[in-house]
CSV table of C-alpha atoms in Angstrom, one decimal:
chain,number,residue,atom,x,y,z
U,1,UNK,CA,-142.2,-45.2,119.3
U,2,UNK,CA,-141.1,-47.6,122.1
U,3,UNK,CA,-137.6,-48.7,122.8
U,4,UNK,CA,-137.0,-51.0,125.8
U,5,UNK,CA,-133.4,-51.9,126.5
U,6,UNK,CA,-132.5,-54.8,129.0
U,7,UNK,CA,-135.5,-54.0,131.2
U,8,UNK,CA,-135.7,-56.0,134.4
U,9,UNK,CA,-138.0,-55.9,137.4
U,10,UNK,CA,-137.4,-57.7,140.7
U,11,UNK,CA,-139.4,-58.0,143.9
U,12,UNK,CA,-136.9,-59.3,146.4
U,13,UNK,CA,-135.7,-62.6,145.1
U,14,UNK,CA,-138.5,-62.9,142.6
U,15,UNK,CA,-137.5,-61.8,139.1
U,16,UNK,CA,-140.7,-60.7,137.3
U,17,UNK,CA,-138.9,-59.4,134.2
U,18,UNK,CA,-135.4,-60.1,133.0
U,19,UNK,CA,-133.4,-58.5,130.1
U,20,UNK,CA,-136.5,-57.5,128.1
U,21,UNK,CA,-135.5,-55.6,124.9
U,22,UNK,CA,-137.5,-54.6,121.9
U,23,UNK,CA,-138.5,-51.7,119.7
U,24,UNK,CA,-141.9,-50.8,118.3
U,25,UNK,CA,-142.0,-48.4,115.4
U,26,UNK,CA,-144.6,-45.7,114.7
U,27,UNK,CA,-147.8,-47.1,113.2
U,28,UNK,CA,-147.3,-50.7,114.3
U,29,UNK,CA,-150.0,-52.8,116.0
U,30,UNK,CA,-148.3,-55.2,118.3
U,31,UNK,CA,-149.8,-57.9,120.5
U,32,UNK,CA,-148.1,-58.7,123.9
U,33,UNK,CA,-148.8,-62.4,124.6
U,34,UNK,CA,-148.2,-64.7,127.5
U,35,UNK,CA,-150.0,-66.8,130.1
U,36,UNK,CA,-151.0,-65.3,133.4
U,37,UNK,CA,-147.8,-64.6,135.5
U,38,UNK,CA,-145.6,-64.1,132.4
U,39,UNK,CA,-144.9,-60.4,133.2
U,40,UNK,CA,-147.2,-58.6,130.7
U,41,UNK,CA,-148.9,-56.3,133.2
U,42,UNK,CA,-145.6,-55.5,134.9
U,43,UNK,CA,-144.0,-54.6,131.6
U,44,UNK,CA,-147.0,-52.4,130.7
U,45,UNK,CA,-146.8,-50.5,134.0
U,46,UNK,CA,-143.1,-49.9,133.4
U,47,UNK,CA,-143.8,-48.6,129.9
U,48,UNK,CA,-146.5,-46.2,131.2
U,49,UNK,CA,-144.3,-45.0,134.1
U,50,UNK,CA,-146.4,-46.5,136.9
U,51,UNK,CA,-143.5,-48.8,137.9
U,52,UNK,CA,-139.8,-48.1,137.9
U,53,UNK,CA,-137.6,-50.8,136.4
U,54,UNK,CA,-135.0,-52.5,138.5
U,55,UNK,CA,-132.7,-52.5,135.5
U,56,UNK,CA,-132.6,-51.1,131.9
U,57,UNK,CA,-134.3,-48.1,130.2
U,58,UNK,CA,-137.5,-47.3,128.4
U,59,UNK,CA,-138.1,-44.4,126.0
U,60,UNK,CA,-141.4,-43.4,124.5
U,61,UNK,CA,-141.2,-41.3,121.3
U,62,UNK,CA,-137.5,-40.6,122.2
U,63,UNK,CA,-138.4,-39.5,125.8
U,64,UNK,CA,-136.9,-41.4,128.8
U,65,UNK,CA,-139.8,-42.6,131.0
U,66,UNK,CA,-137.8,-42.5,134.2
U,67,UNK,CA,-136.2,-39.1,133.9
U,68,UNK,CA,-139.1,-37.3,132.2
U,69,UNK,CA,-142.3,-39.3,133.1
U,70,UNK,CA,-144.9,-36.6,132.6
U,71,UNK,CA,-143.6,-35.7,129.1
U,72,UNK,CA,-143.6,-39.4,128.2
U,73,UNK,CA,-147.1,-40.0,129.6
U,74,UNK,CA,-148.4,-37.1,127.5
U,75,UNK,CA,-147.7,-39.3,124.4
U,76,UNK,CA,-149.5,-42.3,125.8
U,77,UNK,CA,-153.2,-43.3,126.0
U,78,UNK,CA,-153.5,-46.1,128.6
U,79,UNK,CA,-156.4,-48.5,129.4
U,80,UNK,CA,-155.5,-50.7,132.4
U,81,UNK,CA,-157.1,-54.1,132.9
U,82,UNK,CA,-159.3,-52.7,135.6
U,83,UNK,CA,-160.8,-49.6,133.9
U,84,UNK,CA,-160.7,-46.6,136.3
U,85,UNK,CA,-164.3,-45.4,136.0
U,86,UNK,CA,-166.6,-43.6,138.4
U,87,UNK,CA,-170.0,-45.2,138.2
U,88,UNK,CA,-172.0,-42.3,139.7
U,89,UNK,CA,-170.8,-39.9,136.9
U,90,UNK,CA,-172.3,-39.4,133.5
U,91,UNK,CA,-170.2,-40.4,130.5
U,92,UNK,CA,-169.8,-36.8,129.4
U,93,UNK,CA,-168.8,-35.6,132.9
U,94,UNK,CA,-166.2,-38.4,133.2
U,95,UNK,CA,-164.6,-37.5,129.8
U,96,UNK,CA,-164.6,-33.8,130.7
U,97,UNK,CA,-162.8,-34.6,134.0
U,98,UNK,CA,-160.3,-36.8,132.2
U,99,UNK,CA,-159.6,-34.1,129.6
U,100,UNK,CA,-158.9,-31.6,132.5
U,101,UNK,CA,-156.6,-34.2,134.2
U,102,UNK,CA,-154.7,-34.5,130.9
U,103,UNK,CA,-154.4,-30.7,130.7
U,104,UNK,CA,-156.2,-30.5,127.4
U,105,UNK,CA,-156.6,-26.8,126.6
U,106,UNK,CA,-160.2,-25.6,127.5
U,107,UNK,CA,-160.8,-24.3,124.0
U,108,UNK,CA,-160.0,-27.8,122.5
U,109,UNK,CA,-161.8,-30.0,125.0
U,110,UNK,CA,-165.2,-30.0,123.3
U,111,UNK,CA,-163.8,-30.9,119.9
U,112,UNK,CA,-161.5,-33.6,121.2
U,113,UNK,CA,-164.1,-35.2,123.4
U,114,UNK,CA,-166.5,-35.2,120.5
U,115,UNK,CA,-163.9,-37.0,118.3
U,116,UNK,CA,-163.3,-39.6,121.0
U,117,UNK,CA,-167.0,-40.2,121.5
U,118,UNK,CA,-167.7,-40.7,117.8
U,119,UNK,CA,-164.6,-43.0,117.4
U,120,UNK,CA,-165.9,-45.2,120.2
U,121,UNK,CA,-169.6,-45.1,119.3
U,122,UNK,CA,-170.7,-43.4,122.6
U,123,UNK,CA,-172.7,-40.6,121.0
U,124,UNK,CA,-176.0,-42.1,122.3
U,125,UNK,CA,-174.6,-42.7,125.8
U,126,UNK,CA,-173.2,-39.3,126.8
U,127,UNK,CA,-175.9,-38.5,129.3
U,128,UNK,CA,-176.1,-42.1,130.7
U,129,UNK,CA,-174.7,-42.8,134.2
U,130,UNK,CA,-171.6,-45.1,133.8
U,131,UNK,CA,-173.2,-47.5,136.4
U,132,UNK,CA,-176.0,-48.2,133.9
U,133,UNK,CA,-173.7,-49.1,131.0
U,134,UNK,CA,-173.0,-52.7,129.9
U,135,UNK,CA,-169.4,-53.9,130.4
U,136,UNK,CA,-168.8,-53.5,126.6
U,137,UNK,CA,-169.8,-49.8,126.8
U,138,UNK,CA,-167.8,-49.2,129.9
U,139,UNK,CA,-164.8,-50.5,128.0
U,140,UNK,CA,-165.6,-48.0,125.2
U,141,UNK,CA,-165.6,-45.2,127.8
U,142,UNK,CA,-162.2,-46.4,129.0
U,143,UNK,CA,-160.9,-46.4,125.5
U,144,UNK,CA,-162.4,-42.9,124.9
U,145,UNK,CA,-160.5,-41.5,127.8
U,146,UNK,CA,-157.3,-43.1,126.6
U,147,UNK,CA,-157.6,-41.5,123.1
U,148,UNK,CA,-159.2,-38.1,123.7
U,149,UNK,CA,-155.8,-36.2,123.9
U,150,UNK,CA,-154.7,-37.7,120.6
U,151,UNK,CA,-151.9,-39.9,121.9
U,152,UNK,CA,-149.2,-41.1,119.6
U,153,UNK,CA,-149.2,-44.5,121.5
U,154,UNK,CA,-152.2,-46.5,122.7
U,155,UNK,CA,-151.5,-49.2,125.3
U,156,UNK,CA,-154.3,-51.5,126.2
U,157,UNK,CA,-154.1,-54.2,129.0
U,158,UNK,CA,-156.5,-57.1,128.3
U,159,UNK,CA,-159.1,-54.8,126.6
U,160,UNK,CA,-161.6,-57.6,126.0
U,161,UNK,CA,-161.4,-59.4,129.3
U,162,UNK,CA,-164.8,-60.4,130.6
U,163,UNK,CA,-166.7,-59.3,127.5
U,164,UNK,CA,-169.3,-61.4,125.7
U,165,UNK,CA,-168.6,-62.5,122.1
U,166,UNK,CA,-170.5,-59.5,120.6
U,167,UNK,CA,-168.7,-57.0,122.8
U,168,UNK,CA,-165.4,-58.6,122.0
U,169,UNK,CA,-166.0,-58.2,118.3
U,170,UNK,CA,-167.0,-54.6,118.8
U,171,UNK,CA,-163.8,-53.8,120.8
U,172,UNK,CA,-161.6,-55.6,118.2
U,173,UNK,CA,-163.2,-53.5,115.4
U,174,UNK,CA,-162.6,-50.4,117.4
U,175,UNK,CA,-158.9,-51.3,117.9
U,176,UNK,CA,-158.5,-51.9,114.2
U,177,UNK,CA,-160.0,-48.5,113.4
U,178,UNK,CA,-157.8,-46.7,115.9
U,179,UNK,CA,-154.7,-48.5,114.6
U,180,UNK,CA,-155.0,-46.6,111.3
U,181,UNK,CA,-153.7,-43.4,113.0
U,182,UNK,CA,-152.1,-44.6,116.3
U,183,UNK,CA,-149.4,-47.0,117.3
U,184,UNK,CA,-151.1,-49.7,119.4
U,185,UNK,CA,-149.7,-52.2,121.9
U,186,UNK,CA,-152.1,-54.4,123.7
U,187,UNK,CA,-151.7,-57.4,126.0
U,188,UNK,CA,-153.9,-60.4,125.8
U,189,UNK,CA,-153.8,-64.2,126.4
U,190,UNK,CA,-156.3,-64.8,123.6
U,191,UNK,CA,-154.3,-65.8,120.6
U,192,UNK,CA,-157.1,-65.2,118.0
U,193,UNK,CA,-157.2,-61.5,119.0
U,194,UNK,CA,-153.6,-61.1,118.0
U,195,UNK,CA,-154.1,-62.9,114.7
U,196,UNK,CA,-157.1,-60.8,113.8
U,197,UNK,CA,-155.8,-57.4,114.9
U,198,UNK,CA,-152.0,-57.3,115.0
U,199,UNK,CA,-149.1,-57.2,112.6
U,200,UNK,CA,-146.6,-58.5,115.1
U,201,UNK,CA,-146.4,-60.5,118.3
U,202,UNK,CA,-144.2,-60.3,121.4
U,203,UNK,CA,-144.5,-63.4,123.5
U,204,UNK,CA,-143.4,-63.3,127.1
U,205,UNK,CA,-142.7,-66.4,129.2
U,206,UNK,CA,-140.9,-66.4,132.5
U,207,UNK,CA,-140.4,-62.7,132.3
U,208,UNK,CA,-138.4,-62.9,129.1
U,209,UNK,CA,-139.2,-62.2,125.5
U,210,UNK,CA,-139.2,-65.6,123.8
U,211,UNK,CA,-140.5,-64.5,120.4
U,212,UNK,CA,-140.6,-61.1,118.7
U,213,UNK,CA,-141.7,-61.5,115.1
U,214,UNK,CA,-144.3,-60.5,112.5
U,215,UNK,CA,-147.2,-62.9,112.2
U,216,UNK,CA,-146.5,-63.8,108.6
U,217,UNK,CA,-142.9,-64.8,109.5
U,218,UNK,CA,-144.1,-67.1,112.3
U,219,UNK,CA,-146.7,-68.7,110.1
U,220,UNK,CA,-144.3,-69.3,107.2
U,221,UNK,CA,-142.0,-71.5,109.3
U,222,UNK,CA,-141.9,-75.1,108.0
U,223,UNK,CA,-143.2,-78.0,110.1
U,224,UNK,CA,-144.4,-81.6,109.4
U,225,UNK,CA,-146.0,-84.3,111.4
U,226,UNK,CA,-144.2,-87.7,111.0
U,227,UNK,CA,-145.5,-91.1,111.9
U,228,UNK,CA,-143.3,-94.2,111.8
U,229,UNK,CA,-144.4,-97.8,112.2
U,230,UNK,CA,-142.9,-99.0,115.4
U,231,UNK,CA,-141.9,-102.4,114.1
U,232,UNK,CA,-139.6,-100.8,111.4
U,233,UNK,CA,-137.6,-98.7,113.8
U,234,UNK,CA,-135.5,-99.7,116.8
U,235,UNK,CA,-137.0,-97.1,119.1
U,236,UNK,CA,-138.8,-93.8,119.2
U,237,UNK,CA,-135.7,-92.2,120.7
U,238,UNK,CA,-133.6,-93.4,117.7
U,239,UNK,CA,-136.2,-92.0,115.3
U,240,UNK,CA,-136.2,-88.6,117.1
U,241,UNK,CA,-132.4,-88.5,117.1
U,242,UNK,CA,-132.1,-89.2,113.4
U,243,UNK,CA,-134.8,-86.7,112.5
U,244,UNK,CA,-133.0,-84.1,114.6
U,245,UNK,CA,-129.8,-84.8,112.8
U,246,UNK,CA,-131.2,-83.5,109.5
U,247,UNK,CA,-129.5,-80.3,108.5
U,248,UNK,CA,-132.8,-78.4,107.9
U,249,UNK,CA,-134.4,-79.4,111.2
U,250,UNK,CA,-134.5,-77.0,114.1
U,251,UNK,CA,-136.6,-79.0,116.6
U,252,UNK,CA,-138.3,-82.4,117.1
U,253,UNK,CA,-141.1,-83.0,119.5
U,254,UNK,CA,-142.4,-86.5,120.4
U,255,UNK,CA,-146.2,-86.4,120.1
U,256,UNK,CA,-146.6,-90.1,120.8
U,257,UNK,CA,-144.7,-93.4,120.7
U,258,UNK,CA,-143.7,-93.0,117.1
U,259,UNK,CA,-145.4,-89.7,116.1
U,260,UNK,CA,-143.3,-86.5,115.9
U,261,UNK,CA,-143.7,-82.9,115.0
U,262,UNK,CA,-140.6,-81.7,113.1
U,263,UNK,CA,-139.9,-78.0,112.6
U,264,UNK,CA,-137.2,-76.7,110.3
U,265,UNK,CA,-135.8,-74.1,107.9
U,266,UNK,CA,-138.7,-72.7,105.8
U,267,UNK,CA,-136.4,-72.5,102.8
U,268,UNK,CA,-136.1,-76.3,102.7
U,269,UNK,CA,-138.8,-78.8,101.6
U,270,UNK,CA,-138.9,-80.5,105.0
U,271,UNK,CA,-141.3,-83.3,103.9
U,272,UNK,CA,-139.0,-84.4,101.1
U,273,UNK,CA,-136.0,-84.5,103.5
U,274,UNK,CA,-137.9,-86.6,106.0
U,275,UNK,CA,-139.1,-89.0,103.3
U,276,UNK,CA,-135.5,-89.5,102.1
U,277,UNK,CA,-134.3,-90.2,105.6
U,278,UNK,CA,-137.2,-92.7,106.1
U,279,UNK,CA,-136.4,-94.5,102.9
U,280,UNK,CA,-132.7,-94.7,103.6
U,281,UNK,CA,-133.4,-96.0,107.2
U,282,UNK,CA,-136.0,-98.5,106.0
U,283,UNK,CA,-138.8,-97.0,108.1
U,284,UNK,CA,-142.4,-97.5,107.1
U,285,UNK,CA,-144.1,-94.1,107.3
U,286,UNK,CA,-147.7,-94.1,108.7
U,287,UNK,CA,-148.1,-90.4,108.1
U,288,UNK,CA,-146.2,-87.4,106.7
U,289,UNK,CA,-148.2,-84.2,106.4
U,290,UNK,CA,-147.5,-80.5,106.6
U,291,UNK,CA,-148.3,-79.0,110.0
U,292,UNK,CA,-150.5,-75.9,109.9
U,293,UNK,CA,-148.4,-73.5,111.9
U,294,UNK,CA,-150.5,-70.7,113.3
U,295,UNK,CA,-149.9,-68.6,116.4
U,296,UNK,CA,-151.3,-71.2,118.6
U,297,UNK,CA,-148.8,-73.8,117.4
U,298,UNK,CA,-145.9,-71.3,118.0
U,299,UNK,CA,-147.2,-70.6,121.4
U,300,UNK,CA,-147.5,-74.3,122.4
U,301,UNK,CA,-143.9,-74.9,121.2
U,302,UNK,CA,-142.6,-72.0,123.3
U,303,UNK,CA,-144.6,-73.1,126.4
U,304,UNK,CA,-143.1,-76.6,126.1
U,305,UNK,CA,-139.6,-75.2,125.8
U,306,UNK,CA,-139.6,-72.3,128.2
U,307,UNK,CA,-142.6,-72.1,130.5
U,308,UNK,CA,-142.5,-72.7,134.3
U,309,UNK,CA,-144.9,-75.2,135.7
U,310,UNK,CA,-147.3,-72.5,136.8
U,311,UNK,CA,-147.2,-70.8,133.4
U,312,UNK,CA,-147.9,-74.1,131.6
U,313,UNK,CA,-151.0,-74.5,133.7
U,314,UNK,CA,-152.1,-70.9,132.9
U,315,UNK,CA,-151.4,-71.4,129.2
């Protein structure tokens, strides 16, 4: 449904996106993650044809977005972060206007608007002025306009931003229902949303894709927390170096003077390997426990490794 190949976007000397490549298949629900300034909105605007990339190509359902933008956009339902609503209009008037803008045939407008209204739970708000709706219902109106033409791809930019907890749950439930029939890509900086709604996560940092994986693959990775008594080891640096030298280990992070998070190959019993090393080295272990590796853990590791100072603050 989406194929991005080596996409880049520069503003003078500032590189907002660099060599971004990924594919999203039909029927997938993918979360686009990253701190503020990571390039999420820039990427979405390129995918939807609002920005031209400085490099690379994007196709939507096999259609090149640059060479055939109108045809590509006809496949997309898009909800930008700032929902483009007209407060003086009634909900029904707004949806009729959007159906006309999208060139929905007149004889199909009524049925398609009705389907979008029922899908988003707006049936009791059709004659309400948009100005009188809560923010949660305004978001529903924005989603309704994005789906009324039956798009193959739904792109949502921060769809729960500024909502209260009840409204957030309602919008998440709506996304889950829509995902049963539509490919969905939505950007967020709220990790729990991706865990609850998505099959897969794309994580952007510094304008580059740092992780592209299914959530179950990320969470299956092996990691342990290791504590070593300081008086049984020469230095924390030596402990880190010897832990990192284990064949199964992929990274070691110093969490304190003699406390470490060690990540490794999920096919290896990492705790057993660390215990053997400690025994052979004569270390006294103060702790050795499996690390619960959720999306937040993965995100923190990537921020430590790749984020710019401003992205670290945002994260």
